[in-house]
Backbone as XML, in Angstrom:
<?xml version="1.0"?>
<chain id="A" units="angstrom">
  <residue number="1" name="UNK">
    <atom name="N" x="95.514" y="80.306" z="112.170"/>
    <atom name="CA" x="95.240" y="81.681" z="111.767"/>
    <atom name="C" x="93.814" y="82.067" z="112.156"/>
  </residue>
  <residue number="2" name="UNK">
    <atom name="N" x="92.865" y="81.169" z="111.944"/>
    <atom name="CA" x="91.476" y="81.498" z="112.274"/>
    <atom name="C" x="91.336" y="81.894" z="113.740"/>
  </residue>
  <residue number="3" name="UNK">
    <atom name="N" x="91.975" y="81.158" z="114.624"/>
    <atom name="CA" x="91.869" y="81.456" z="116.051"/>
    <atom name="C" x="92.339" y="82.878" z="116.355"/>
  </residue>
  <residue number="4" name="UNK">
    <atom name="N" x="93.417" y="83.309" z="115.719"/>
    <atom name="CA" x="93.922" y="84.674" z="115.946"/>
    <atom name="C" x="92.951" y="85.712" z="115.391"/>
  </residue>
  <residue number="5" name="UNK">
    <atom name="N" x="92.351" y="85.427" z="114.256"/>
    <atom name="CA" x="91.373" y="86.352" z="113.675"/>
    <atom name="C" x="90.145" y="86.488" z="114.571"/>
  </residue>
  <residue number="6" name="UNK">
    <atom name="N" x="89.668" y="85.389" z="115.089"/>
    <atom name="CA" x="88.506" y="85.416" z="115.991"/>
    <atom name="C" x="88.853" y="86.194" z="117.265"/>
  </residue>
  <residue number="7" name="UNK">
    <atom name="N" x="90.058" y="85.974" z="117.801"/>
    <atom name="CA" x="90.489" y="86.744" z="118.978"/>
    <atom name="C" x="90.581" y="88.225" z="118.649"/>
  </residue>
  <residue number="8" name="UNK">
    <atom name="N" x="91.025" y="88.555" z="117.449"/>
    <atom name="CA" x="91.088" y="89.956" z="117.028"/>
    <atom name="C" x="89.712" y="90.595" z="116.991"/>
  </residue>
  <residue number="9" name="UNK">
    <atom name="N" x="88.724" y="89.877" z="116.456"/>
    <atom name="CA" x="87.353" y="90.394" z="116.455"/>
    <atom name="C" x="86.830" y="90.591" z="117.873"/>
  </residue>
  <residue number="10" name="UNK">
    <atom name="N" x="87.134" y="89.654" z="118.752"/>
    <atom name="CA" x="86.709" y="89.781" z="120.147"/>
    <atom name="C" x="87.344" y="91.005" z="120.787"/>
  </residue>
  <residue number="11" name="UNK">
    <atom name="N" x="88.608" y="91.256" z="120.495"/>
    <atom name="CA" x="89.287" y="92.445" z="121.021"/>
    <atom name="C" x="88.601" y="93.715" z="120.540"/>
  </residue>
  <residue number="12" name="UNK">
    <atom name="N" x="88.285" y="93.752" z="119.259"/>
    <atom name="CA" x="87.622" y="94.935" z="118.705"/>
    <atom name="C" x="86.303" y="95.182" z="119.426"/>
  </residue>
  <residue number="13" name="UNK">
    <atom name="N" x="85.510" y="94.155" z="119.576"/>
    <atom name="CA" x="84.192" y="94.301" z="120.209"/>
    <atom name="C" x="84.303" y="94.645" z="121.689"/>
  </residue>
  <residue number="14" name="UNK">
    <atom name="N" x="85.199" y="93.982" z="122.402"/>
    <atom name="CA" x="85.287" y="94.154" z="123.849"/>
    <atom name="C" x="86.048" y="95.406" z="124.249"/>
  </residue>
  <residue number="15" name="UNK">
    <atom name="N" x="87.092" y="95.744" z="123.537"/>
    <atom name="CA" x="87.947" y="96.859" z="123.931"/>
    <atom name="C" x="87.623" y="98.150" z="123.190"/>
  </residue>
  <residue number="16" name="UNK">
    <atom name="N" x="87.693" y="98.093" z="121.875"/>
    <atom name="CA" x="87.528" y="99.323" z="121.104"/>
    <atom name="C" x="86.103" y="99.842" z="121.115"/>
  </residue>
  <residue number="17" name="UNK">
    <atom name="N" x="85.135" y="98.961" z="121.095"/>
    <atom name="CA" x="83.750" y="99.411" z="121.046"/>
    <atom name="C" x="83.237" y="99.874" z="122.399"/>
  </residue>
  <residue number="18" name="UNK">
    <atom name="N" x="83.943" y="99.557" z="123.487"/>
    <atom name="CA" x="83.444" y="99.908" z="124.811"/>
    <atom name="C" x="84.202" y="101.057" z="125.465"/>
  </residue>
  <residue number="19" name="UNK">
    <atom name="N" x="85.289" y="101.496" z="124.891"/>
    <atom name="CA" x="86.073" y="102.606" z="125.436"/>
    <atom name="C" x="85.672" y="103.886" z="124.733"/>
  </residue>
  <residue number="20" name="UNK">
    <atom name="N" x="86.621" y="104.819" z="124.740"/>
    <atom name="CA" x="86.437" y="106.022" z="123.938"/>
    <atom name="C" x="86.394" y="105.580" z="122.480"/>
  </residue>
  <residue number="21" name="UNK">
    <atom name="N" x="85.248" y="105.685" z="121.903"/>
    <atom name="CA" x="85.038" y="105.155" z="120.559"/>
    <atom name="C" x="85.749" y="106.039" z="119.536"/>
  </residue>
  <residue number="22" name="UNK">
    <atom name="N" x="86.627" y="105.454" z="118.716"/>
    <atom name="CA" x="87.257" y="106.252" z="117.667"/>
    <atom name="C" x="86.220" y="106.654" z="116.609"/>
  </residue>
  <residue number="23" name="UNK">
    <atom name="N" x="86.466" y="107.766" z="115.949"/>
    <atom name="CA" x="85.571" y="108.210" z="114.882"/>
    <atom name="C" x="85.649" y="107.288" z="113.668"/>
  </residue>
  <residue number="24" name="UNK">
    <atom name="N" x="86.828" y="106.708" z="113.464"/>
    <atom name="CA" x="87.076" y="105.891" z="112.281"/>
    <atom name="C" x="87.902" y="104.680" z="112.672"/>
  </residue>
  <residue number="25" name="UNK">
    <atom name="N" x="87.460" y="103.504" z="112.226"/>
    <atom name="CA" x="88.215" y="102.271" z="112.414"/>
    <atom name="C" x="88.347" y="101.606" z="111.054"/>
  </residue>
  <residue number="26" name="UNK">
    <atom name="N" x="89.585" y="101.410" z="110.599"/>
    <atom name="CA" x="89.853" y="100.775" z="109.314"/>
    <atom name="C" x="90.409" y="99.380" z="109.579"/>
  </residue>
  <residue number="27" name="UNK">
    <atom name="N" x="89.726" y="98.375" z="109.083"/>
    <atom name="CA" x="90.190" y="96.994" z="109.183"/>
    <atom name="C" x="90.671" y="96.586" z="107.792"/>
  </residue>
  <residue number="28" name="UNK">
    <atom name="N" x="91.936" y="96.881" z="107.549"/>
    <atom name="CA" x="92.537" y="96.720" z="106.235"/>
    <atom name="C" x="92.599" y="95.253" z="105.835"/>
  </residue>
  <residue number="29" name="UNK">
    <atom name="N" x="92.055" y="94.955" z="104.670"/>
    <atom name="CA" x="92.061" y="93.619" z="104.057"/>
    <atom name="C" x="91.259" y="92.576" z="104.825"/>
  </residue>
  <residue number="30" name="UNK">
    <atom name="N" x="90.380" y="92.984" z="105.729"/>
    <atom name="CA" x="89.589" y="92.010" z="106.495"/>
    <atom name="C" x="88.659" y="91.190" z="105.597"/>
  </residue>
  <residue number="31" name="UNK">
    <atom name="N" x="88.195" y="91.770" z="104.503"/>
    <atom name="CA" x="87.298" y="91.014" z="103.623"/>
    <atom name="C" x="87.974" y="89.799" z="103.002"/>
  </residue>
  <residue number="32" name="UNK">
    <atom name="N" x="89.296" y="89.830" z="102.904"/>
    <atom name="CA" x="90.019" y="88.673" z="102.371"/>
    <atom name="C" x="90.014" y="87.499" z="103.332"/>
  </residue>
  <residue number="33" name="UNK">
    <atom name="N" x="89.621" y="87.726" z="104.573"/>
    <atom name="CA" x="89.551" y="86.635" z="105.553"/>
    <atom name="C" x="88.409" y="85.674" z="105.244"/>
  </residue>
  <residue number="34" name="UNK">
    <atom name="N" x="87.418" y="86.117" z="104.478"/>
    <atom name="CA" x="86.262" y="85.259" z="104.180"/>
    <atom name="C" x="86.639" y="84.105" z="103.232"/>
  </residue>
  <residue number="35" name="UNK">
    <atom name="N" x="87.192" y="84.374" z="102.054"/>
    <atom name="CA" x="87.499" y="83.250" z="101.165"/>
    <atom name="C" x="88.568" y="82.301" z="101.719"/>
  </residue>
  <residue number="36" name="UNK">
    <atom name="N" x="89.433" y="82.798" z="102.605"/>
    <atom name="CA" x="90.451" y="81.935" z="103.219"/>
    <atom name="C" x="89.914" y="81.220" z="104.457"/>
  </residue>
  <residue number="37" name="UNK">
    <atom name="N" x="88.669" y="81.498" z="104.805"/>
    <atom name="CA" x="87.974" y="80.881" z="105.942"/>
    <atom name="C" x="88.645" y="81.203" z="107.282"/>
  </residue>
  <residue number="38" name="UNK">
    <atom name="N" x="89.285" y="82.386" z="107.358"/>
    <atom name="CA" x="89.819" y="82.863" z="108.630"/>
    <atom name="C" x="88.694" y="83.443" z="109.471"/>
  </residue>
  <residue number="39" name="UNK">
    <atom name="N" x="87.707" y="84.051" z="108.813"/>
    <atom name="CA" x="86.494" y="84.570" z="109.446"/>
    <atom name="C" x="85.319" y="84.212" z="108.557"/>
  </residue>
  <residue number="40" name="UNK">
    <atom name="N" x="84.145" y="84.126" z="109.156"/>
    <atom name="CA" x="82.943" y="83.864" z="108.366"/>
    <atom name="C" x="82.270" y="85.192" z="108.028"/>
  </residue>
  <residue number="41" name="UNK">
    <atom name="N" x="81.448" y="85.146" z="107.013"/>
    <atom name="CA" x="80.717" y="86.362" z="106.677"/>
    <atom name="C" x="79.780" y="86.762" z="107.814"/>
  </residue>
  <residue number="42" name="UNK">
    <atom name="N" x="79.252" y="85.788" z="108.536"/>
    <atom name="CA" x="78.379" y="86.096" z="109.674"/>
    <atom name="C" x="79.131" y="86.859" z="110.759"/>
  </residue>
  <residue number="43" name="UNK">
    <atom name="N" x="80.392" y="86.497" z="110.998"/>
    <atom name="CA" x="81.194" y="87.202" z="112.007"/>
    <atom name="C" x="81.445" y="88.648" z="111.599"/>
  </residue>
  <residue number="44" name="UNK">
    <atom name="N" x="81.702" y="88.857" z="110.327"/>
    <atom name="CA" x="81.946" y="90.221" z="109.853"/>
    <atom name="C" x="80.651" y="91.025" z="109.847"/>
  </residue>
  <residue number="45" name="UNK">
    <atom name="N" x="79.551" y="90.420" z="109.459"/>
    <atom name="CA" x="78.252" y="91.111" z="109.477"/>
    <atom name="C" x="77.884" y="91.486" z="110.913"/>
  </residue>
  <residue number="46" name="UNK">
    <atom name="N" x="78.141" y="90.596" z="111.857"/>
    <atom name="CA" x="77.883" y="90.906" z="113.265"/>
    <atom name="C" x="78.707" y="92.109" z="113.707"/>
  </residue>
  <residue number="47" name="UNK">
    <atom name="N" x="79.942" y="92.189" z="113.261"/>
    <atom name="CA" x="80.797" y="93.335" z="113.575"/>
    <atom name="C" x="80.185" y="94.624" z="113.038"/>
  </residue>
  <residue number="48" name="UNK">
    <atom name="N" x="79.691" y="94.583" z="111.812"/>
    <atom name="CA" x="79.053" y="95.758" z="111.215"/>
    <atom name="C" x="77.828" y="96.166" z="112.027"/>
  </residue>
  <residue number="49" name="UNK">
    <atom name="N" x="77.031" y="95.197" z="112.410"/>
    <atom name="CA" x="75.785" y="95.480" z="113.128"/>
    <atom name="C" x="76.016" y="96.010" z="114.544"/>
  </residue>
  <residue number="50" name="UNK">
    <atom name="N" x="77.097" y="95.590" z="115.198"/>
    <atom name="CA" x="77.285" y="95.990" z="116.594"/>
    <atom name="C" x="78.181" y="97.211" z="116.771"/>
  </residue>
  <residue number="51" name="UNK">
    <atom name="N" x="78.672" y="97.776" z="115.703"/>
    <atom name="CA" x="79.553" y="98.940" z="115.838"/>
    <atom name="C" x="78.768" y="100.128" z="116.392"/>
  </residue>
  <residue number="52" name="UNK">
    <atom name="N" x="79.447" y="100.992" z="117.144"/>
    <atom name="CA" x="78.773" y="102.187" z="117.644"/>
    <atom name="C" x="78.313" y="103.084" z="116.489"/>
  </residue>
  <residue number="53" name="UNK">
    <atom name="N" x="77.186" y="103.723" z="116.642"/>
    <atom name="CA" x="76.653" y="104.588" z="115.587"/>
    <atom name="C" x="77.585" y="105.740" z="115.256"/>
  </residue>
  <residue number="54" name="UNK">
    <atom name="N" x="78.352" y="106.191" z="116.247"/>
    <atom name="CA" x="79.244" y="107.331" z="116.030"/>
    <atom name="C" x="80.521" y="106.967" z="115.284"/>
  </residue>
  <residue number="55" name="UNK">
    <atom name="N" x="80.751" y="105.687" z="115.039"/>
    <atom name="CA" x="81.977" y="105.231" z="114.395"/>
    <atom name="C" x="81.756" y="104.916" z="112.920"/>
  </residue>
  <residue number="56" name="UNK">
    <atom name="N" x="82.702" y="105.353" z="112.101"/>
    <atom name="CA" x="82.753" y="104.918" z="110.706"/>
    <atom name="C" x="83.649" y="103.689" z="110.662"/>
  </residue>
  <residue number="57" name="UNK">
    <atom name="N" x="83.136" y="102.600" z="110.145"/>
    <atom name="CA" x="83.871" y="101.345" z="110.057"/>
    <atom name="C" x="84.179" y="101.074" z="108.593"/>
  </residue>
  <residue number="58" name="UNK">
    <atom name="N" x="85.463" y="100.973" z="108.266"/>
    <atom name="CA" x="85.894" y="100.742" z="106.886"/>
    <atom name="C" x="86.511" y="99.353" z="106.811"/>
  </residue>
  <residue number="59" name="UNK">
    <atom name="N" x="85.946" y="98.515" z="105.968"/>
    <atom name="CA" x="86.442" y="97.159" z="105.751"/>
    <atom name="C" x="87.005" y="97.100" z="104.342"/>
  </residue>
  <residue number="60" name="UNK">
    <atom name="N" x="88.282" y="96.787" z="104.203"/>
    <atom name="CA" x="88.870" y="96.744" z="102.868"/>
    <atom name="C" x="89.146" y="95.302" z="102.458"/>
  </residue>
  <residue number="61" name="UNK">
    <atom name="N" x="89.438" y="95.118" z="101.193"/>
    <atom name="CA" x="89.785" y="93.813" z="100.649"/>
    <atom name="C" x="88.782" y="93.357" z="99.613"/>
  </residue>
  <residue number="62" name="UNK">
    <atom name="N" x="89.240" y="92.554" z="98.691"/>
    <atom name="CA" x="88.417" y="92.119" z="97.565"/>
    <atom name="C" x="87.545" y="90.918" z="97.873"/>
  </residue>
  <residue number="63" name="UNK">
    <atom name="N" x="87.644" y="90.347" z="99.056"/>
    <atom name="CA" x="86.927" y="89.114" z="99.352"/>
    <atom name="C" x="85.551" y="89.290" z="99.951"/>
  </residue>
  <residue number="64" name="UNK">
    <atom name="N" x="85.019" y="90.508" z="99.959"/>
    <atom name="CA" x="83.704" y="90.734" z="100.576"/>
    <atom name="C" x="82.637" y="89.900" z="99.867"/>
  </residue>
  <residue number="65" name="UNK">
    <atom name="N" x="81.843" y="89.227" z="100.659"/>
    <atom name="CA" x="80.764" y="88.412" z="100.094"/>
    <atom name="C" x="79.558" y="89.295" z="99.773"/>
  </residue>
  <residue number="66" name="UNK">
    <atom name="N" x="78.625" y="88.748" z="99.050"/>
    <atom name="CA" x="77.392" y="89.483" z="98.735"/>
    <atom name="C" x="76.651" y="89.879" z="100.006"/>
  </residue>
  <residue number="67" name="UNK">
    <atom name="N" x="76.637" y="88.981" z="100.993"/>
    <atom name="CA" x="75.940" y="89.277" z="102.246"/>
    <atom name="C" x="76.629" y="90.407" z="103.014"/>
  </residue>
  <residue number="68" name="UNK">
    <atom name="N" x="77.958" y="90.408" z="103.045"/>
    <atom name="CA" x="78.683" y="91.494" z="103.714"/>
    <atom name="C" x="78.418" y="92.808" z="102.984"/>
  </residue>
  <residue number="69" name="UNK">
    <atom name="N" x="78.439" y="92.776" z="101.670"/>
    <atom name="CA" x="78.170" y="94.003" z="100.918"/>
    <atom name="C" x="76.743" y="94.489" z="101.151"/>
  </residue>
  <residue number="70" name="UNK">
    <atom name="N" x="75.799" y="93.574" z="101.292"/>
    <atom name="CA" x="74.415" y="93.977" z="101.564"/>
    <atom name="C" x="74.296" y="94.651" z="102.931"/>
  </residue>
  <residue number="71" name="UNK">
    <atom name="N" x="75.135" y="94.258" z="103.885"/>
    <atom name="CA" x="75.102" y="94.850" z="105.229"/>
    <atom name="C" x="75.800" y="96.204" z="105.283"/>
  </residue>
  <residue number="72" name="UNK">
    <atom name="N" x="76.598" y="96.514" z="104.277"/>
    <atom name="CA" x="77.361" y="97.768" z="104.258"/>
    <atom name="C" x="76.480" y="98.951" z="103.854"/>
  </residue>
  <residue number="73" name="UNK">
    <atom name="N" x="76.869" y="100.131" z="104.324"/>
    <atom name="CA" x="76.179" y="101.364" z="103.928"/>
    <atom name="C" x="76.765" y="101.948" z="102.648"/>
  </residue>
  <residue number="74" name="UNK">
    <atom name="N" x="78.039" y="101.706" z="102.417"/>
    <atom name="CA" x="78.749" y="102.299" z="101.281"/>
    <atom name="C" x="79.745" y="101.281" z="100.758"/>
  </residue>
  <residue number="75" name="UNK">
    <atom name="N" x="79.803" y="101.148" z="99.444"/>
    <atom name="CA" x="80.766" y="100.240" z="98.820"/>
    <atom name="C" x="81.487" y="101.009" z="97.727"/>
  </residue>
  <residue number="76" name="UNK">
    <atom name="N" x="82.813" y="100.966" z="97.760"/>
    <atom name="CA" x="83.633" y="101.589" z="96.727"/>
    <atom name="C" x="84.600" y="100.551" z="96.189"/>
  </residue>
  <residue number="77" name="UNK">
    <atom name="N" x="84.973" y="100.720" z="94.938"/>
    <atom name="CA" x="85.991" y="99.860" z="94.344"/>
    <atom name="C" x="87.096" y="100.750" z="93.805"/>
  </residue>
  <residue number="78" name="UNK">
    <atom name="N" x="88.330" y="100.311" z="93.989"/>
    <atom name="CA" x="89.487" y="101.030" z="93.481"/>
    <atom name="C" x="90.128" y="100.154" z="92.421"/>
  </residue>
  <residue number="79" name="UNK">
    <atom name="N" x="90.281" y="100.682" z="91.233"/>
    <atom name="CA" x="90.901" y="99.944" z="90.148"/>
    <atom name="C" x="92.226" y="100.592" z="89.785"/>
  </residue>
  <residue number="80" name="UNK">
    <atom name="N" x="93.254" y="99.780" z="89.616"/>
    <atom name="CA" x="94.569" y="100.272" z="89.231"/>
    <atom name="C" x="94.512" y="100.824" z="87.810"/>
  </residue>
  <residue number="81" name="UNK">
    <atom name="N" x="95.052" y="102.011" z="87.648"/>
    <atom name="CA" x="95.220" y="102.597" z="86.326"/>
    <atom name="C" x="96.688" y="102.515" z="85.926"/>
  </residue>
  <residue number="82" name="UNK">
    <atom name="N" x="97.543" y="102.836" z="86.879"/>
    <atom name="CA" x="98.983" y="102.795" z="86.649"/>
    <atom name="C" x="99.644" y="102.443" z="87.978"/>
  </residue>
  <residue number="83" name="UNK">
    <atom name="N" x="100.681" y="101.591" z="87.938"/>
    <atom name="CA" x="101.344" y="101.165" z="89.169"/>
    <atom name="C" x="102.826" y="100.961" z="88.879"/>
  </residue>
  <residue number="84" name="UNK">
    <atom name="N" x="103.704" y="101.232" z="89.850"/>
    <atom name="CA" x="105.136" y="100.982" z="89.636"/>
    <atom name="C" x="105.461" y="99.550" z="89.220"/>
  </residue>
  <residue number="85" name="UNK">
    <atom name="N" x="104.634" y="98.571" z="89.621"/>
    <atom name="CA" x="104.849" y="97.191" z="89.187"/>
    <atom name="C" x="104.894" y="97.099" z="87.662"/>
  </residue>
  <residue number="86" name="UNK">
    <atom name="N" x="104.104" y="97.944" z="86.991"/>
    <atom name="CA" x="104.047" y="97.932" z="85.525"/>
    <atom name="C" x="105.401" y="98.248" z="84.912"/>
  </residue>
  <residue number="87" name="UNK">
    <atom name="N" x="106.237" y="99.007" z="85.642"/>
    <atom name="CA" x="107.562" y="99.384" z="85.161"/>
    <atom name="C" x="108.650" y="98.490" z="85.750"/>
  </residue>
  <residue number="88" name="UNK">
    <atom name="N" x="108.250" y="97.400" z="86.411"/>
    <atom name="CA" x="109.212" y="96.451" z="86.949"/>
    <atom name="C" x="109.674" y="96.739" z="88.373"/>
  </residue>
  <residue number="89" name="UNK">
    <atom name="N" x="109.090" y="97.732" z="89.034"/>
    <atom name="CA" x="109.454" y="98.031" z="90.417"/>
    <atom name="C" x="108.875" y="96.932" z="91.310"/>
  </residue>
  <residue number="90" name="UNK">
    <atom name="N" x="109.713" y="96.362" z="92.167"/>
    <atom name="CA" x="109.250" y="95.301" z="93.052"/>
    <atom name="C" x="108.564" y="95.907" z="94.276"/>
  </residue>
  <residue number="91" name="UNK">
    <atom name="N" x="108.005" y="95.051" z="95.105"/>
    <atom name="CA" x="107.288" y="95.501" z="96.301"/>
    <atom name="C" x="108.224" y="96.298" z="97.202"/>
  </residue>
  <residue number="92" name="UNK">
    <atom name="N" x="107.620" y="97.297" z="97.888"/>
    <atom name="CA" x="108.388" y="98.209" z="98.739"/>
    <atom name="C" x="107.864" y="98.168" z="100.169"/>
  </residue>
  <residue number="93" name="UNK">
    <atom name="N" x="108.800" y="98.069" z="101.107"/>
    <atom name="CA" x="108.448" y="98.055" z="102.519"/>
    <atom name="C" x="107.730" y="99.376" z="102.846"/>
  </residue>
  <residue number="94" name="UNK">
    <atom name="N" x="106.605" y="99.276" z="103.534"/>
    <atom name="CA" x="105.851" y="100.463" z="103.934"/>
    <atom name="C" x="104.882" y="100.941" z="102.884"/>
  </residue>
  <residue number="95" name="UNK">
    <atom name="N" x="104.948" y="100.402" z="101.698"/>
    <atom name="CA" x="104.005" y="100.795" z="100.637"/>
    <atom name="C" x="103.101" y="99.606" z="100.309"/>
  </residue>
  <residue number="96" name="UNK">
    <atom name="N" x="103.659" y="98.545" z="99.737"/>
    <atom name="CA" x="102.842" y="97.376" z="99.401"/>
    <atom name="C" x="102.692" y="96.415" z="100.567"/>
  </residue>
  <residue number="97" name="UNK">
    <atom name="N" x="103.604" y="96.475" z="101.511"/>
    <atom name="CA" x="103.498" y="95.598" z="102.683"/>
    <atom name="C" x="104.163" y="96.223" z="103.866"/>
  </residue>
</chain>
């Protein structure tokens, strides 16, 4: 898994950052790669540092380290107030996964 994650970061840096730069890039749940050791915090911090200035980079997931958070410009937390799981609804394709 780590090898695929590292290749994914290389793709982002080599392809997305050098072409027509998108205004927004969301890397959903990438912060969870740190505690599972799929990516290091240094690799993610390097990604933050090398992104084009015109791009908003959004990194989601609960696994962000203190160092990654220190490198971020904005940090938000979302807390569940109410969820269908509370009423016994199981995971749904396209919503939870």
